[in-house]
Short mmCIF file of C-alpha atoms and ligand atoms in Angstrom, two decimals:
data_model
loop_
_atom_site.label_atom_id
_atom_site.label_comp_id
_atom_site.label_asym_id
_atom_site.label_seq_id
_atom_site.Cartn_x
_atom_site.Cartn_y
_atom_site.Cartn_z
CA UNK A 143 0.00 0.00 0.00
CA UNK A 144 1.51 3.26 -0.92
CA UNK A 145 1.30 6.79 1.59
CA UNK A 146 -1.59 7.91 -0.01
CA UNK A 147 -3.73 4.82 0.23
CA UNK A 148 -2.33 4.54 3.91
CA UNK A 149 -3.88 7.69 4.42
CA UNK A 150 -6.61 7.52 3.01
CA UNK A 151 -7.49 4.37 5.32
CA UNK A 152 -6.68 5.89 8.82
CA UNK A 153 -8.90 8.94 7.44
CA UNK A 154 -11.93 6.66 7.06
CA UNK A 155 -11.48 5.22 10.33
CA UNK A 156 -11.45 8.89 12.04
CA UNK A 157 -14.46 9.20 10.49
CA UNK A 158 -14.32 12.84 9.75
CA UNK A 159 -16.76 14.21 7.42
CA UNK A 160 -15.40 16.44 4.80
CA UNK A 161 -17.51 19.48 5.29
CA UNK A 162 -15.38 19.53 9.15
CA UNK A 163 -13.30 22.39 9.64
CA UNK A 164 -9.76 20.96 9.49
CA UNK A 165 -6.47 23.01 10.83
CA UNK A 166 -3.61 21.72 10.41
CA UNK A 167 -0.61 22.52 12.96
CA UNK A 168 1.67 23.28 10.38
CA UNK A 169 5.42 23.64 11.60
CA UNK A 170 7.23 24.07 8.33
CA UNK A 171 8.71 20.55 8.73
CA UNK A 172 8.18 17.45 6.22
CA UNK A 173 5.59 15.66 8.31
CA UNK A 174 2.91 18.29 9.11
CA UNK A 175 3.37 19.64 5.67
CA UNK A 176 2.26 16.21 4.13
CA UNK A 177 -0.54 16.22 6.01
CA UNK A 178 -1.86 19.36 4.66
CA UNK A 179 -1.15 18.74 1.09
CA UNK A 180 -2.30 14.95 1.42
CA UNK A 181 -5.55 16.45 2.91
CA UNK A 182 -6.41 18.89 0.23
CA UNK A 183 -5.61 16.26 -2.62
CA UNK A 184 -8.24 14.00 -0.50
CA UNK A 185 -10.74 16.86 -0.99
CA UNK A 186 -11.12 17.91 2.31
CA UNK A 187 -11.94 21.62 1.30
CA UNK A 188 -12.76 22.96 5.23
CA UNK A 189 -9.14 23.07 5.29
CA UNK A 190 -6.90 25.84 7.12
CA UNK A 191 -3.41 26.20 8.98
CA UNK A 192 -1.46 27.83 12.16
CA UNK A 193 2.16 27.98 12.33
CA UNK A 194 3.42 28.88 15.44
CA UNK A 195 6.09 31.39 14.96
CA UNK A 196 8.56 30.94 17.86
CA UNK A 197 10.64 33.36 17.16
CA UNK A 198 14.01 30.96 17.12
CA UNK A 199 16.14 33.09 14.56
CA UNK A 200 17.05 32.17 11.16
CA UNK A 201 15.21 28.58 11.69
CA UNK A 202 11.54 29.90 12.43
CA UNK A 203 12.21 32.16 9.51
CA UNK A 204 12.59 29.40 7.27
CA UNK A 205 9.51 27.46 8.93
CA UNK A 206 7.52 30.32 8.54
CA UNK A 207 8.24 31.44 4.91
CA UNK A 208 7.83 27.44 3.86
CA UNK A 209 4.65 27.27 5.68
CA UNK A 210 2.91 30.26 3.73
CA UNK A 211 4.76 28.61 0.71
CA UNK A 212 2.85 25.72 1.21
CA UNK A 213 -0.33 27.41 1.98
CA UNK A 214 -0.22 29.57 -1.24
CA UNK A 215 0.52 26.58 -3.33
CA UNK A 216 -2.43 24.68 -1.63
CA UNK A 217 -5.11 27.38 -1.64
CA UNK A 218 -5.93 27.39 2.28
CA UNK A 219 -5.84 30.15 5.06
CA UNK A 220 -2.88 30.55 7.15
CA UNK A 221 -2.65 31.67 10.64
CA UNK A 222 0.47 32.60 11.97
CA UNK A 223 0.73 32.55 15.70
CA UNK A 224 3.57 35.32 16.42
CA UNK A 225 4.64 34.05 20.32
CA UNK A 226 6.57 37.17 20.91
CA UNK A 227 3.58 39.25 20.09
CA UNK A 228 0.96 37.27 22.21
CA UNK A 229 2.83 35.36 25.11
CA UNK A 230 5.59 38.08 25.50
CA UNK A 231 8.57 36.36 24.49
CA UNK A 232 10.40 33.75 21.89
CA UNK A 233 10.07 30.04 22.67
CA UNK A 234 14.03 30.18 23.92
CA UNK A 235 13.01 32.90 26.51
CA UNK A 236 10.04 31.64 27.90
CA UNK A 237 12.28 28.12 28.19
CA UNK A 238 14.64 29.50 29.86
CA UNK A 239 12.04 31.18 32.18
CA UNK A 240 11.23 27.90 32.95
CA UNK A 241 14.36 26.37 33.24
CA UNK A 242 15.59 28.47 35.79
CA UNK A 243 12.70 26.68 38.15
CA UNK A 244 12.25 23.46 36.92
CA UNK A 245 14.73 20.95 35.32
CA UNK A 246 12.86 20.05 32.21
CA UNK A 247 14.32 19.42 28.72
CA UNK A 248 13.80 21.96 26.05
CA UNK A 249 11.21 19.64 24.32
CA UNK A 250 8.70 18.89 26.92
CA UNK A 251 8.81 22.54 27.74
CA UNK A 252 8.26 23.27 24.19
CA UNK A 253 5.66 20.85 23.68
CA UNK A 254 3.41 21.59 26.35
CA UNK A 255 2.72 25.19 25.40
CA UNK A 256 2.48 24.13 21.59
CA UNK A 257 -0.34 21.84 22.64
CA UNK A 258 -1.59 24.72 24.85
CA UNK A 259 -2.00 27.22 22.18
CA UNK A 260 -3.12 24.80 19.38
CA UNK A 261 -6.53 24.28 21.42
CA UNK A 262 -7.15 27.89 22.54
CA UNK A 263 -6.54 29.18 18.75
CA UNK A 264 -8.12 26.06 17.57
CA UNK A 265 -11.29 27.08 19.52
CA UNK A 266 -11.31 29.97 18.67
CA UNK A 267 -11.28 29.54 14.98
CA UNK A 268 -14.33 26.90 15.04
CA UNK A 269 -12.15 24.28 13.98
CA UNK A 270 -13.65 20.95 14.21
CA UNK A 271 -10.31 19.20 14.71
CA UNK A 272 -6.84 19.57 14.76
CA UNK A 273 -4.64 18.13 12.60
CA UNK A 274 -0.82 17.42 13.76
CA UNK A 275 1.93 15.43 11.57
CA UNK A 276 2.50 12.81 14.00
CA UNK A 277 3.71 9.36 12.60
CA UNK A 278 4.73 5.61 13.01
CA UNK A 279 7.69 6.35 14.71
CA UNK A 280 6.66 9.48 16.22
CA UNK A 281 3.81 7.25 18.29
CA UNK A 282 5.91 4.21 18.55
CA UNK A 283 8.76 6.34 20.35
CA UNK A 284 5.39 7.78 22.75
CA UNK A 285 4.66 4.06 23.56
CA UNK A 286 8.07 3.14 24.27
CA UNK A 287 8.83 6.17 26.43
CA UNK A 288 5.56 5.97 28.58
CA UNK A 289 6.28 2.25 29.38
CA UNK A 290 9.91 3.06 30.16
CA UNK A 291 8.82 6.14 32.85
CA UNK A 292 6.52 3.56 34.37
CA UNK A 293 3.42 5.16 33.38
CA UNK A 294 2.06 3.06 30.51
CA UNK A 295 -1.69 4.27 31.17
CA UNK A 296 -0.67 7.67 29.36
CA UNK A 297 -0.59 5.74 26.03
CA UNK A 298 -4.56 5.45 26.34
CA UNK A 299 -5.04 9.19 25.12
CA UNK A 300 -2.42 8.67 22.15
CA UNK A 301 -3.93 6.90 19.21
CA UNK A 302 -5.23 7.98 15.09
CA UNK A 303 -7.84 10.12 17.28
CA UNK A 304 -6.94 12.36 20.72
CA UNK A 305 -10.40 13.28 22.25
CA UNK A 306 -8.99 12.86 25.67
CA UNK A 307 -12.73 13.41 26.91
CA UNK A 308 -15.38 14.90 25.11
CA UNK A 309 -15.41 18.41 26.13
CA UNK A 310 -16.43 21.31 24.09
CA UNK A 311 -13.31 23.23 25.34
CA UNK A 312 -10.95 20.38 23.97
CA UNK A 313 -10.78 20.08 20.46
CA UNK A 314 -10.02 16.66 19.16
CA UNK A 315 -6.22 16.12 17.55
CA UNK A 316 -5.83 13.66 14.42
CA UNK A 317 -2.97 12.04 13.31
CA UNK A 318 -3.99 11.53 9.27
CA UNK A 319 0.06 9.65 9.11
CA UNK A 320 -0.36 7.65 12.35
CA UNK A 321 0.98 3.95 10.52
CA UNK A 322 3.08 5.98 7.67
CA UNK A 323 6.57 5.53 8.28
CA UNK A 324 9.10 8.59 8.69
CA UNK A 325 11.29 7.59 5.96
CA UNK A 326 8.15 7.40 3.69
CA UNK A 327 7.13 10.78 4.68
CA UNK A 328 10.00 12.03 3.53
CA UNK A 329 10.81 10.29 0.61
CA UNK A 330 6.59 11.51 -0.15
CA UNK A 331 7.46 15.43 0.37
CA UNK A 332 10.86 14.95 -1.85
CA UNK A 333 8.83 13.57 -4.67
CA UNK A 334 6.03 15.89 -4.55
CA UNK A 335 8.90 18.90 -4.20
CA UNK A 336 6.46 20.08 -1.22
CA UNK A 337 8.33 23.20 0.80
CA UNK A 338 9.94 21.87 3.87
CA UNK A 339 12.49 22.66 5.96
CA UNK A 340 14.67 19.70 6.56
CA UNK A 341 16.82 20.98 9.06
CA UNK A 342 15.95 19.49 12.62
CA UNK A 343 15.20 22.09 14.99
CA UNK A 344 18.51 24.19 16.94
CA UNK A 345 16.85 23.48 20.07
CA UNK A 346 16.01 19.58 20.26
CA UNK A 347 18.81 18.87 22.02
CA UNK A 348 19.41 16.31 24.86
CA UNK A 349 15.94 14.81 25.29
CA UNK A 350 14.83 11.60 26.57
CA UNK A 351 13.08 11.23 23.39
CA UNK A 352 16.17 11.13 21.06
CA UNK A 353 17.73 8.80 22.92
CA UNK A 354 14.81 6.38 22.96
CA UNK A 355 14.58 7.58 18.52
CA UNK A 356 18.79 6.50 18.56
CA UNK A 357 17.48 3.01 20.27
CA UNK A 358 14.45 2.85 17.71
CA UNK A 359 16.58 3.02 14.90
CA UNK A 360 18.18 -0.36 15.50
CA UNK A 361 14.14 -1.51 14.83
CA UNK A 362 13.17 -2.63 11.58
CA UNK A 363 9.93 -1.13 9.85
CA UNK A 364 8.43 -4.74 10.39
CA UNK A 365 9.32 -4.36 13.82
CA UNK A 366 8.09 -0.80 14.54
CA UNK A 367 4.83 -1.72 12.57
CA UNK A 368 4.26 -4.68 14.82
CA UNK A 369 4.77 -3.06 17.93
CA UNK A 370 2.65 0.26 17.08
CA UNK A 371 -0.47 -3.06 15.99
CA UNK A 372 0.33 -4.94 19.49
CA UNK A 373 0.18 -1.48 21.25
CA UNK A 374 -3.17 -0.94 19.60
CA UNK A 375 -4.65 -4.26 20.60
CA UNK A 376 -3.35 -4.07 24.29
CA UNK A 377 -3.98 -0.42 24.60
CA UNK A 378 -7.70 -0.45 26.14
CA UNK A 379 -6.99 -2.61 28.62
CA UNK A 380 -4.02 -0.48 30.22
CA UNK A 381 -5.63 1.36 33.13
CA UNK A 382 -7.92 3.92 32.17
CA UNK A 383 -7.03 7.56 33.74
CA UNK A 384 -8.96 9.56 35.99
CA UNK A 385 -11.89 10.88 34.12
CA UNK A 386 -12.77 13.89 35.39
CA UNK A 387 -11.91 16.80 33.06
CA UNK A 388 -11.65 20.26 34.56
CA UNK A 389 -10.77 23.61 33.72
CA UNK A 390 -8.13 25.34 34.71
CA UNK A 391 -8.00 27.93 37.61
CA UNK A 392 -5.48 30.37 35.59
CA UNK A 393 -6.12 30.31 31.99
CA UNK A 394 -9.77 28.00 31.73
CA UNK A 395 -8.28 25.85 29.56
CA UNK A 396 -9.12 22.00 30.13
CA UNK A 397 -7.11 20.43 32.88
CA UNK A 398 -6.58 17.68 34.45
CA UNK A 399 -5.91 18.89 37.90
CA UNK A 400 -7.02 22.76 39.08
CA UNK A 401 -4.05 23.47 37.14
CA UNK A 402 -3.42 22.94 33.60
CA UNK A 403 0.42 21.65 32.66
CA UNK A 404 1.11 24.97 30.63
CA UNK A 405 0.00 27.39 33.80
CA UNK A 406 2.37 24.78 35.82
CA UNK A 407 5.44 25.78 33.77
CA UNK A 408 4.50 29.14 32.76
CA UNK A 409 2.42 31.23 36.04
CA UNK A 410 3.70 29.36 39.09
P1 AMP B 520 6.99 17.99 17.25
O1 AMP B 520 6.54 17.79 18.63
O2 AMP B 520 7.85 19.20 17.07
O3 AMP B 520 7.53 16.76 16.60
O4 AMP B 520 5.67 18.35 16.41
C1 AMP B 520 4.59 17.48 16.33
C2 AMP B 520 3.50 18.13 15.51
O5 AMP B 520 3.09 19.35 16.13
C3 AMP B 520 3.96 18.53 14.11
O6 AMP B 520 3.83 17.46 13.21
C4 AMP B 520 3.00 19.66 13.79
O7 AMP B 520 1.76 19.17 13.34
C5 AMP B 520 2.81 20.32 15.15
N1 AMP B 520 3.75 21.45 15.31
C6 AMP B 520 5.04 21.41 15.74
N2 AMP B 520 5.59 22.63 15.73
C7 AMP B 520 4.64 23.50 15.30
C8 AMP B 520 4.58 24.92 15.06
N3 AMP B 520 5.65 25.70 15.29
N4 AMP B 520 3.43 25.44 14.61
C9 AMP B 520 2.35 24.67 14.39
N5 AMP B 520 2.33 23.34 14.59
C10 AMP B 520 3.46 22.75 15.03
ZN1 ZN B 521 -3.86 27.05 32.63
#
């Protein structure tokens, strides 16, 4: 089965309709870019994007200009999320805000206030979902790295669809190249000359996650498939989380405590 017809199958078991308002999280990179142009060549017409600009320098230049690249060549509405302009700072700043209480790497940090803003702006553009460029070995590395920090039960939000729990604050992330494999992805964007930037980002540096990717690669794609289908079978009967669903006592946003994890890094 080729990309597109792999697609095209985890699409029909999301089950979106294609009158839903799709945005993709669009980071400039090779795998979120394939998702929008896949997308739009699958006719889903509802289609728009955000970048977030995090203000990193030369790199988020590039991201951004290949992002509204790809959004002219496409047809669809770009947002651009400027982080300085709305949160105060660049990504590195508020990081090192962080950093200077808390020893976290620079991804987690990172990713928890992506995540943040992609469901507040999300929201408030009506979007019906959110679209992120997460793949086999993206999810497969997730798996892995829960299991190894001893909390396997966080695998039970991951999978093709992220509702966590139906709430009407939360809007529901799909993963359109959940079983495509990174090499394919790229190999995909290279053939279809799609506008990436290939360069890895300055700041993913010394996480637990690229040691677990440097262990991964020993895997063969036979291997990573099987253990992404084994995960799937096993994964509802891993213990289900708590399922209350609250709302933050800072910002509103959902939460799973009174506190939601960006407020913890960010307002305390
Ligand atoms: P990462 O955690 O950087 O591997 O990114 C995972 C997914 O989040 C990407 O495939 C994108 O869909 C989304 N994403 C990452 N960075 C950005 C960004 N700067 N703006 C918008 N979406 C992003
Ligand atoms: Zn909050």
């Amino acid at each position: 089965m080729n990309i597109s017809q792999k697609v095209k199958q985890t699409l029909s078991r999301i089950k979106i309709n294609k009158k839903d308002k799709v945005l993709v999280a669009l980071s400039g990179g090779k795998d979120s870019t394939v998702v929008a142009y896949v997308l739009k060549k699958f006719g889903y017409n509802n289609l728009e994007a955000i970048h977030i600009d995090l203000k990193m320098g030369d790199y988020s230049e590039k991201c951004l200009n290949a992002t509204k690249q790809l959004c002219k060549q496409l047809g669809i509405k770009l947002y651009v999320y400027d982080i300085r302009k709305e949160m105060g700072n660049s990504m590195c700043n508020i990081r090192l805000n962080v950093q200077s209480k808390k020893s976290l790497k620079n991804c987690a940090i990172c990713g928890v206030i992506k995540k943040w803003i992609l469901n507040k702006e999300a929201r408030r553009l009506k979007a019906d979902y959110i679209a992120t460029g997460h793949h086999l070995d993206d999810e497969t590395q997730t798996f892995m790295l829960n299991i190894l920090k001893g909390s396997p039960e966080l695998s039970n939000n991951t999978g093709l669809i992220t509702r966590n729990l139906p709430d009407k604050k939360f809007i529901p992330r799909i993963k359109p190249l959940f079983f495509i494999l990174e090499k394919d992805i790229k190999e995909y964007a290279i053939k279809n000359k799609l506008p990436v930037v290939y360069e890895k980002c300055p700041c993913a540096i010394d996480s637990y996650r690229i040691q677990i990717r440097e262990f991964m690669r020993s895997l063969s794609d036979k291997q990573k498939e099987n253990l992404m289908k084994n995960f799937m079978k096993i994964q509802g009967k891993i213990k289900k989380q708590d399922k209350t669903m609250n709302y933050c006592e800072i910002c509103g946003e959902p939460a799973r405590g009174k506190i939601c994890k960006m407020c913890e890094l960010v307002k305390k």
